[in-house]
């Protein structure tokens, strides 16, 4: 057995050193600011979703546009979408349709509309989840947009933007070992690498805890009413995880690390070189509703 | 020969696979005007990933063999989704149930069941069953309970609860926190110990994790086929997790709580996150009498 075994005590040790709460987030916080940097927009709106989880199409559309304007540092939404899509592009929107917590169709429709406004033919746009490998538009895609809700996951700790691309492998179970630690490797696949222009991690009603495989209970969600937007899938997941861990501490009234520990986010940066997991290297811009931001 | 005999109780092999047709017979064709919405689907072994992604690993870690999914529809009503997991052995079905127990109130269906927020799950014999609706209403909830009860009655076999459960100090732990398993991946879901399998968990072992009522510490019990396997696991765990304990079997960890372990004849007992060394030792004393 290797001496380099990672144990719970290693997490605890780092926790003590960083003097922060929540073991799983610790690796995200260590180290000095150096190396790659990333920018993440957190935007929230008090009325984007109601207590019955009905989504306001107009508000969620405005939120995405405003986030993109800030992300790309441009004057308006039209300019922002120019940074993402060209008229000649073939665009695949990788969504997530998990029955309990799917990407809102209102947001999918808005993205499609914006992409068509850029001059992309409707036949060159597809929105898909589990069928991306057999989807002819995704097969020809020159641009990908990655959008899904954040949720706790019984095997990988959390499901976020990184995990959303597991459907790009013909054999997802190959990426399940060690709590899906190597999900970042999928982002080097030819069908994916260099094509993703935008990552949107939805935090409208995030699920912060689960009690079993494909388990869902509204009790373990809350109306956060936000979204995280970046060109970097790792950094949106890192920030999203931090928010979820903060909510877990509030709900459980004690530090309650994700179970199992989230390993794939740090590994995406450190092992696969995909993006930025270290919060010190992430410029977080907060827009909109501030109450209960948790970060 | 002696060691082989010791292995026999734990090296339980799966009984014959149940055919999809036989599993289908466990389900009612209709109830309260809900009828089949579409033909059922079955997923065998790793085909479970066609139905659910990474979450399928949890069932595989419990010896999953086959899943039957049946949807029921009634005009103007919630769809009822029924999942019947053939877990091959009662201990696996029981384990899958304990893996998610504590969600909500217990129900008297099967050999153990719970209901909350539209999901009723139970185990009986070799089966773990989920009956669920997305949004609760009185009629749909009544149908969920009715459906689950009918399935439970159709399953004629009863399963034995693994013997290790009887070794727990029954009055001391929170029942809803009990997790039965035999794979390191499941242990790490409920209490992360290490990425490596320090306790040498495998199909020939039995393990149970509970939280203690009085101080919320964790008690882990593991039974091995024999003393040799228990010795090896103890050596690996103490060397890699608590090297500074120098054979004392107790250490104060970085969160200022105590971890302690002790070996019985063919079993290990480990206490994590006890508030004091004395509390850890007291609990182990109590357990050791049972695993001697």
XYZ file of C-alpha atoms in Angstrom:
587
model
C 0.000 0.000 0.000
C 1.344 3.401 -0.973
C 2.617 5.774 1.694
C 0.957 8.611 -0.196
C -2.478 7.577 1.009
C -4.768 10.557 1.470
C -6.668 10.259 4.722
C -9.293 12.211 6.545
C -6.557 13.480 8.812
C -4.839 15.153 5.879
C -8.040 17.077 5.244
C -8.331 17.920 8.927
C -4.729 19.088 9.038
C -5.271 21.418 6.116
C -8.474 22.613 7.705
C -6.650 23.613 10.846
C -3.953 25.363 8.856
C -6.380 27.315 6.764
C -8.667 27.981 9.722
C -11.730 27.576 7.593
C -14.773 25.402 7.819
C -15.516 22.456 5.582
C -12.904 19.901 4.696
C -13.688 19.413 1.059
C -13.088 23.029 0.147
C -9.707 23.226 1.760
C -7.580 22.305 -1.200
C -9.340 25.060 -3.091
C -8.085 27.622 -0.642
C -4.498 26.660 -0.187
C -1.499 28.178 -1.874
C -0.577 31.642 -2.886
C -2.069 33.575 -5.734
C -0.070 32.497 -8.727
C -0.368 30.739 -12.056
C -3.561 30.696 -14.060
C -6.319 33.117 -13.149
C -10.031 32.852 -13.808
C -13.003 35.165 -13.653
C -16.390 34.083 -12.383
C -19.573 36.110 -12.333
C -22.077 35.373 -9.593
C -25.390 36.975 -10.389
C -28.547 36.677 -8.280
C -32.075 38.035 -8.517
C -34.698 37.818 -5.812
C -37.522 37.114 -8.267
C -35.933 34.760 -10.765
C -37.636 31.747 -9.229
C -40.612 31.499 -6.875
C -41.331 29.114 -4.038
C -42.968 26.690 -6.478
C -39.785 26.818 -8.535
C -41.466 28.619 -11.435
C -38.768 30.439 -13.352
C -39.277 33.967 -14.634
C -38.141 33.732 -18.248
C -37.481 37.435 -18.602
C -35.399 37.716 -15.436
C -33.289 34.640 -16.044
C -32.571 35.872 -19.567
C -31.514 39.261 -18.255
C -29.344 37.624 -15.619
C -27.402 35.610 -18.164
C -26.961 38.579 -20.478
C -25.783 40.824 -17.637
C -23.390 38.187 -16.372
C -21.905 37.792 -19.846
C -21.532 41.548 -20.301
C -19.502 41.658 -17.096
C -17.577 38.484 -17.838
C -16.362 39.739 -21.190
C -16.140 43.415 -20.215
C -18.301 44.641 -23.080
C -21.073 47.236 -23.374
C -24.123 45.123 -24.026
C -25.537 41.644 -24.501
C -25.110 41.723 -28.245
C -21.391 42.340 -27.828
C -21.175 39.656 -25.178
C -22.765 36.996 -27.375
C -20.346 37.959 -30.145
C -17.597 36.710 -27.830
C -19.270 33.324 -27.654
C -20.744 32.619 -31.077
C -19.935 33.475 -34.691
C -22.553 33.250 -37.470
C -20.785 30.301 -39.065
C -20.655 28.308 -35.833
C -22.371 25.019 -35.161
C -23.465 25.155 -31.563
C -24.149 22.414 -29.054
C -25.712 23.397 -25.762
C -24.906 20.690 -23.236
C -27.778 20.858 -20.830
C -28.911 18.631 -17.976
C -32.357 17.085 -17.779
C -32.282 15.246 -14.450
C -35.973 14.923 -13.634
C -35.839 16.684 -10.277
C -33.493 19.531 -11.058
C -33.089 20.234 -14.728
C -31.791 23.240 -16.616
C -34.829 25.516 -17.020
C -36.279 25.394 -20.516
C -36.718 29.171 -20.281
C -32.959 29.593 -20.158
C -32.378 27.088 -22.938
C -34.841 28.990 -25.112
C -33.127 32.302 -24.386
C -29.714 30.948 -25.301
C -31.017 29.494 -28.520
C -32.658 32.790 -29.384
C -29.458 34.736 -28.734
C -27.429 32.297 -30.807
C -29.859 32.607 -33.712
C -29.672 36.394 -33.411
C -25.963 35.983 -34.074
C -26.877 34.478 -37.418
C -26.459 30.805 -36.619
C -28.950 28.615 -38.496
C -31.493 26.859 -36.307
C -30.451 23.543 -37.838
C -26.927 24.201 -36.565
C -28.044 24.483 -32.938
C -28.858 21.595 -30.677
C -29.689 21.278 -26.996
C -28.944 17.838 -25.612
C -27.866 15.943 -22.535
C -27.542 12.183 -22.611
C -27.607 11.981 -26.403
C -24.665 14.199 -27.281
C -22.577 11.364 -28.728
C -25.257 10.389 -31.203
C -26.310 13.960 -31.988
C -25.242 15.083 -35.467
C -25.053 18.753 -34.467
C -22.777 17.962 -31.531
C -20.685 15.795 -33.848
C -20.077 18.842 -36.075
C -20.059 21.421 -33.286
C -17.528 24.229 -33.393
C -18.835 25.805 -30.187
C -20.173 24.319 -26.985
C -22.084 25.968 -24.168
C -22.268 24.076 -20.896
C -25.223 24.710 -18.605
C -26.619 22.801 -15.647
C -27.785 23.132 -12.036
C -25.439 22.439 -9.120
C -26.299 19.507 -6.891
C -24.913 17.129 -4.335
C -24.063 13.736 -5.745
C -23.800 10.425 -3.926
C -20.734 9.267 -5.841
C -18.782 12.342 -6.993
C -19.696 14.646 -4.095
C -21.212 17.244 -6.384
C -22.432 17.418 -9.942
C -21.462 20.644 -11.637
C -20.125 21.884 -14.951
C -17.175 19.486 -14.992
C -19.357 16.453 -14.458
C -21.859 17.615 -17.059
C -19.454 16.530 -19.807
C -19.330 12.895 -18.734
C -21.820 12.190 -21.503
C -19.088 12.969 -24.034
C -17.437 9.658 -23.252
C -18.905 6.432 -24.625
C -18.040 4.806 -21.325
C -18.969 7.067 -18.397
C -18.154 4.373 -15.805
C -14.491 4.691 -16.788
C -14.569 8.057 -15.007
C -16.324 6.889 -11.851
C -13.344 5.563 -9.827
C -12.157 7.536 -6.800
C -15.293 9.665 -6.639
C -14.983 10.611 -10.317
C -11.613 12.223 -9.665
C -10.616 12.242 -13.349
C -13.591 14.019 -14.849
C -11.199 16.729 -16.006
C -9.680 14.305 -18.501
C -12.884 14.360 -20.528
C -12.272 18.010 -21.250
C -9.255 16.991 -23.349
C -11.370 14.896 -25.719
C -11.262 16.165 -29.342
C -15.051 16.577 -29.334
C -14.706 18.988 -26.439
C -11.264 20.538 -26.091
C -11.136 24.203 -26.941
C -14.773 24.382 -27.967
C -16.518 25.416 -24.769
C -17.061 29.169 -24.803
C -19.301 29.471 -21.773
C -20.007 27.563 -18.554
C -23.161 28.338 -16.621
C -23.587 26.695 -13.243
C -27.145 27.295 -12.134
C -27.597 28.040 -8.462
C -31.309 28.848 -8.560
C -32.325 26.036 -6.207
C -29.108 24.119 -5.533
C -29.276 20.734 -3.870
C -26.776 20.724 -1.010
C -27.275 17.202 0.312
C -28.477 13.814 -0.802
C -29.246 10.651 1.095
C -28.669 8.041 -1.567
C -28.186 7.325 -5.235
C -30.245 9.630 -7.458
C -31.942 10.873 -4.309
C -33.748 14.174 -4.316
C -35.587 15.967 -1.558
C -36.645 19.585 -1.754
C -35.716 19.897 1.901
C -32.080 19.752 0.849
C -32.393 22.607 -1.601
C -32.757 26.292 -1.008
C -33.774 29.338 -2.999
C -30.361 30.806 -3.681
C -31.621 32.378 -6.922
C -28.276 32.715 -8.586
C -26.061 31.548 -11.413
C -22.314 31.357 -11.874
C -20.917 32.182 -15.282
C -17.388 31.777 -16.582
C -15.356 30.550 -19.494
C -13.736 28.136 -17.031
C -15.720 25.093 -15.872
C -13.402 24.415 -12.935
C -13.735 27.822 -11.352
C -17.546 27.871 -11.482
C -17.588 24.451 -9.815
C -15.086 25.612 -7.176
C -17.170 28.644 -6.297
C -20.408 26.658 -6.415
C -18.970 24.061 -4.059
C -17.927 26.751 -1.606
C -21.480 28.099 -1.552
C -23.003 24.656 -1.080
C -20.640 23.878 1.783
C -21.585 27.120 3.481
C -25.246 26.162 3.213
C -24.512 22.710 4.655
C -22.882 24.255 7.704
C -25.948 26.413 8.231
C -28.416 23.576 7.743
C -26.634 20.906 9.748
C -25.402 23.356 12.405
C -21.934 21.814 12.271
C -19.243 21.517 9.614
C -20.565 18.791 7.346
C -18.196 18.139 4.487
C -19.550 16.867 1.211
C -19.891 13.117 1.222
C -17.964 11.713 -0.476
C -15.280 14.422 -0.569
C -15.172 16.322 -3.834
C -11.899 15.440 -5.512
C -12.487 16.090 -9.191
C -12.426 19.884 -9.035
C -8.915 20.200 -7.669
C -7.754 17.319 -9.855
C -9.104 19.085 -12.929
C -6.621 21.885 -12.309
C -3.695 20.064 -10.760
C -3.760 16.817 -12.720
C -5.510 17.682 -15.965
C -4.695 21.367 -16.353
C -8.234 22.238 -17.300
C -8.951 25.359 -15.268
C -8.604 27.096 -11.936
C -9.757 25.487 -8.683
C -7.872 27.639 -6.198
C -10.224 30.359 -4.993
C -7.289 32.687 -4.500
C -6.808 32.667 -8.252
C -10.441 33.287 -9.062
C -11.728 36.803 -9.498
C -15.292 36.611 -8.254
C -17.595 39.413 -9.381
C -20.885 39.539 -7.502
C -23.902 41.148 -9.135
C -27.523 41.621 -8.112
C -29.209 40.414 -4.939
C -26.701 40.300 -2.087
C -28.601 38.825 0.864
C -27.487 35.330 1.828
C -24.780 35.148 -0.812
C -22.700 32.867 1.459
C -19.454 33.819 -0.262
C -9.773 -26.509 6.040
C -10.359 -24.656 9.262
C -9.926 -21.254 7.641
C -12.183 -22.302 4.788
C -14.956 -23.066 7.246
C -14.473 -19.663 8.810
C -14.879 -18.066 5.396
C -18.124 -19.801 4.583
C -20.530 -17.574 6.516
C -19.188 -14.462 4.856
C -18.421 -15.720 1.358
C -22.087 -15.749 0.422
C -22.557 -16.219 -3.276
C -25.398 -14.705 -5.241
C -28.329 -16.978 -5.714
C -29.732 -17.530 -9.192
C -30.451 -14.443 -11.203
C -34.108 -13.497 -11.324
C -35.388 -13.104 -14.864
C -37.001 -9.851 -16.010
C -40.252 -11.748 -16.488
C -40.160 -12.985 -12.906
C -39.410 -9.461 -11.656
C -42.294 -8.106 -13.711
C -44.615 -10.474 -11.868
C -43.812 -8.641 -8.641
C -45.637 -5.582 -9.954
C -49.381 -4.954 -10.049
C -50.778 -4.211 -13.496
C -53.005 -1.465 -12.119
C -53.949 0.269 -8.906
C -56.462 3.060 -8.197
C -56.771 3.755 -11.951
C -53.011 3.943 -12.438
C -51.969 1.593 -15.238
C -48.742 0.856 -17.096
C -47.644 3.994 -18.942
C -45.253 2.038 -21.128
C -43.559 -1.348 -21.162
C -41.125 -1.850 -18.322
C -37.383 -1.533 -18.866
C -34.695 -3.693 -17.371
C -31.041 -2.934 -16.801
C -28.638 -5.726 -15.943
C -25.257 -5.200 -14.283
C -23.403 -2.226 -15.705
C -26.360 -1.385 -17.923
C -27.570 0.504 -14.867
C -25.463 3.391 -16.161
C -27.909 3.721 -19.054
C -30.522 4.595 -16.456
C -28.468 6.589 -13.965
C -24.892 7.776 -14.232
C -22.444 7.707 -11.321
C -25.149 6.935 -8.795
C -25.315 3.455 -10.310
C -21.936 2.751 -8.736
C -23.585 2.739 -5.325
C -25.866 -0.120 -6.284
C -23.011 -1.994 -7.950
C -21.020 -1.629 -4.737
C -23.861 -3.500 -3.073
C -23.858 -6.391 -5.537
C -26.629 -5.100 -7.796
C -27.761 -7.535 -10.488
C -30.799 -6.179 -12.279
C -33.137 -3.190 -12.209
C -36.698 -3.195 -13.446
C -38.276 0.207 -14.062
C -42.013 0.532 -14.519
C -43.934 3.760 -14.957
C -47.623 4.038 -14.142
C -49.921 6.758 -15.490
C -53.397 8.005 -14.694
C -54.945 10.923 -16.593
C -54.586 14.176 -14.704
C -52.439 12.592 -12.047
C -48.813 12.202 -11.093
C -46.780 9.530 -12.814
C -45.741 6.778 -10.412
C -42.261 5.443 -11.001
C -41.374 2.034 -9.602
C -37.816 0.750 -9.439
C -37.207 -2.825 -8.333
C -33.554 -3.628 -7.713
C -32.567 -7.278 -7.605
C -29.583 -7.042 -5.267
C -28.860 -10.773 -5.450
C -28.637 -11.257 -1.666
C -30.664 -10.009 1.276
C -27.578 -8.418 2.824
C -27.162 -6.308 -0.321
C -30.794 -5.231 -0.337
C -30.529 -4.384 3.337
C -27.312 -2.461 2.675
C -28.845 -0.460 -0.166
C -31.716 0.422 2.155
C -29.459 1.481 5.022
C -27.323 3.506 2.620
C -30.148 6.013 2.369
C -32.079 5.468 5.583
C -32.804 8.409 7.817
C -34.563 10.339 5.030
C -37.885 10.277 6.750
C -40.321 8.350 8.941
C -40.282 4.565 8.911
C -43.164 2.709 7.263
C -44.238 -0.846 7.900
C -43.727 -2.118 4.405
C -41.244 -4.826 3.522
C -38.581 -5.605 6.087
C -37.813 -1.948 6.573
C -39.114 1.073 4.740
C -39.289 4.859 4.774
C -41.432 7.501 3.151
C -40.739 11.150 2.579
C -41.481 13.723 -0.100
C -43.063 11.309 -2.552
C -40.461 8.550 -2.282
C -41.189 5.285 -0.501
C -38.304 2.834 -0.384
C -38.131 -0.557 1.289
C -36.199 -3.806 1.241
C -37.419 -7.338 1.414
C -35.510 -10.506 0.689
C -33.081 -9.814 -2.134
C -35.000 -6.769 -3.374
C -34.647 -3.075 -2.777
C -37.659 -1.158 -4.073
C -38.392 2.530 -4.691
C -41.887 3.819 -5.478
C -42.046 7.530 -6.164
C -43.952 10.526 -7.415
C -42.577 13.971 -8.194
C -45.265 16.031 -6.468
C -47.316 14.762 -3.575
C -51.090 14.783 -3.434
C -53.407 12.628 -1.333
C -54.479 10.241 -4.090
C -51.001 9.768 -5.503
C -49.502 9.265 -2.054
C -52.164 6.664 -1.269
C -51.319 4.914 -4.528
C -47.594 4.942 -3.704
C -48.256 3.240 -0.375
C -50.700 0.805 -1.988
C -48.283 -0.044 -4.783
C -45.406 -0.598 -2.368
C -47.527 -2.789 -0.111
C -48.662 -4.932 -3.053
C -45.092 -5.412 -4.256
C -43.958 -6.284 -0.752
C -46.708 -8.890 -0.405
C -45.764 -10.434 -3.735
C -42.155 -10.856 -2.630
C -42.457 -14.019 -0.605
C -38.884 -14.404 0.582
C -37.607 -12.905 3.801
C -33.989 -11.868 4.208
C -31.802 -12.141 7.256
C -30.307 -8.989 8.697
C -26.521 -9.400 8.744
C -25.292 -10.773 12.045
C -22.865 -7.897 12.606
C -25.791 -5.609 13.398
C -26.435 -7.590 16.595
C -22.915 -6.772 17.776
C -23.692 -3.070 18.049
C -24.473 -1.607 21.459
C -28.155 -1.347 20.653
C -29.127 1.387 23.074
C -26.220 3.662 22.270
C -26.574 4.548 18.616
C -28.978 6.522 16.456
C -30.841 3.874 14.432
C -31.379 6.131 11.432
C -27.608 6.559 11.038
C -26.899 2.842 10.635
C -25.105 2.002 7.369
C -24.284 -1.571 6.450
C -21.734 -2.201 3.683
C -18.618 -4.086 2.671
C -16.914 -1.705 0.279
C -14.555 1.172 1.033
C -16.385 3.432 -1.425
C -19.558 3.213 0.657
C -17.666 3.864 3.877
C -16.224 7.003 2.315
C -19.653 8.245 1.310
C -20.766 8.213 4.933
C -17.501 8.829 6.713
C -14.424 9.590 4.681
C -11.453 7.701 6.118
C -8.947 7.438 3.277
C -8.753 7.100 -0.444
C -7.038 3.739 -0.003
C -8.887 0.761 1.413
C -7.108 0.785 4.799
C -9.603 -1.612 6.368
C -9.281 -4.150 3.524
C -13.024 -4.141 2.978
C -14.305 -6.601 0.389
C -17.151 -9.017 -0.309
C -15.857 -11.352 2.406
C -16.175 -8.705 5.093
C -19.158 -7.161 6.846
C -19.105 -3.585 8.102
C -21.481 -1.290 9.895
C -21.187 2.395 10.741
C -23.371 4.229 13.271
C -23.367 7.539 15.113
C -23.485 7.450 18.872
C -26.405 9.211 20.556
C -24.554 10.782 23.428
C -21.681 12.523 21.685
C -22.292 12.072 17.923
C -19.066 10.129 17.540
C -18.877 7.417 14.893
C -18.541 3.716 15.603
C -17.297 1.449 12.832
C -17.433 -2.322 13.243
C -15.893 -4.684 10.723
C -16.005 -8.471 10.711
C -13.373 -10.408 8.783
C -13.318 -14.026 7.689
C -10.652 -14.702 10.302
C -8.236 -13.232 12.780
C -5.397 -13.020 10.239
C -7.382 -10.689 7.991
C -8.395 -8.557 10.967
C -4.768 -8.319 12.091
C -3.642 -7.209 8.642
C -6.310 -4.533 8.419
C -5.560 -3.245 11.906
C -1.880 -3.026 11.071
C -2.543 -1.107 7.887
C -4.992 1.265 9.510
C -2.811 2.088 12.503
C 0.301 2.487 10.357
C -1.319 4.846 7.880
C -3.975 6.617 9.889
C -2.571 6.851 13.390
C 1.181 6.191 13.201
C 1.888 8.286 16.311
C -0.319 6.050 18.462
C 2.645 3.660 18.742
C 0.495 0.636 19.362
C -1.768 2.263 21.936
C -4.661 2.236 19.504
C -5.711 5.762 20.346
C -4.820 9.155 18.965
C -6.023 12.719 19.142
C -6.674 13.937 15.623
C -6.359 17.395 14.115
C -9.932 18.358 14.937
C -9.089 17.854 18.640
C -11.234 14.732 18.799
C -10.187 11.152 19.448
C -9.874 8.122 17.242
C -9.393 4.724 18.853
C -9.438 1.167 17.606
C -9.444 -2.294 19.039
C -9.444 -5.826 17.673
C -11.613 -8.729 18.724
C -11.090 -12.252 17.502
C -11.974 -11.594 13.857
C -13.360 -8.074 14.118
C -12.228 -4.481 14.415
C -14.004 -1.729 16.287
C -13.042 1.867 15.575
C -14.351 5.026 17.184
C -13.930 8.291 15.292
C -14.452 11.798 16.607
C -15.029 10.945 20.260
C -14.915 14.099 22.388
C -12.470 12.591 24.890
C -10.090 9.690 25.095
C -12.138 8.296 27.962
C -15.320 8.371 25.885
C -13.601 6.511 23.075
C -12.233 3.863 25.421
C -15.557 3.457 27.205
C -17.360 2.794 23.956
C -14.714 0.347 22.808
C -14.888 -1.470 26.120
C -18.577 -1.922 25.598
C -18.127 -3.156 22.038
C -15.193 -5.425 22.817
C -17.318 -7.555 25.061
C -19.410 -8.344 21.998
C -16.636 -8.998 19.475
C -14.362 -11.013 21.747
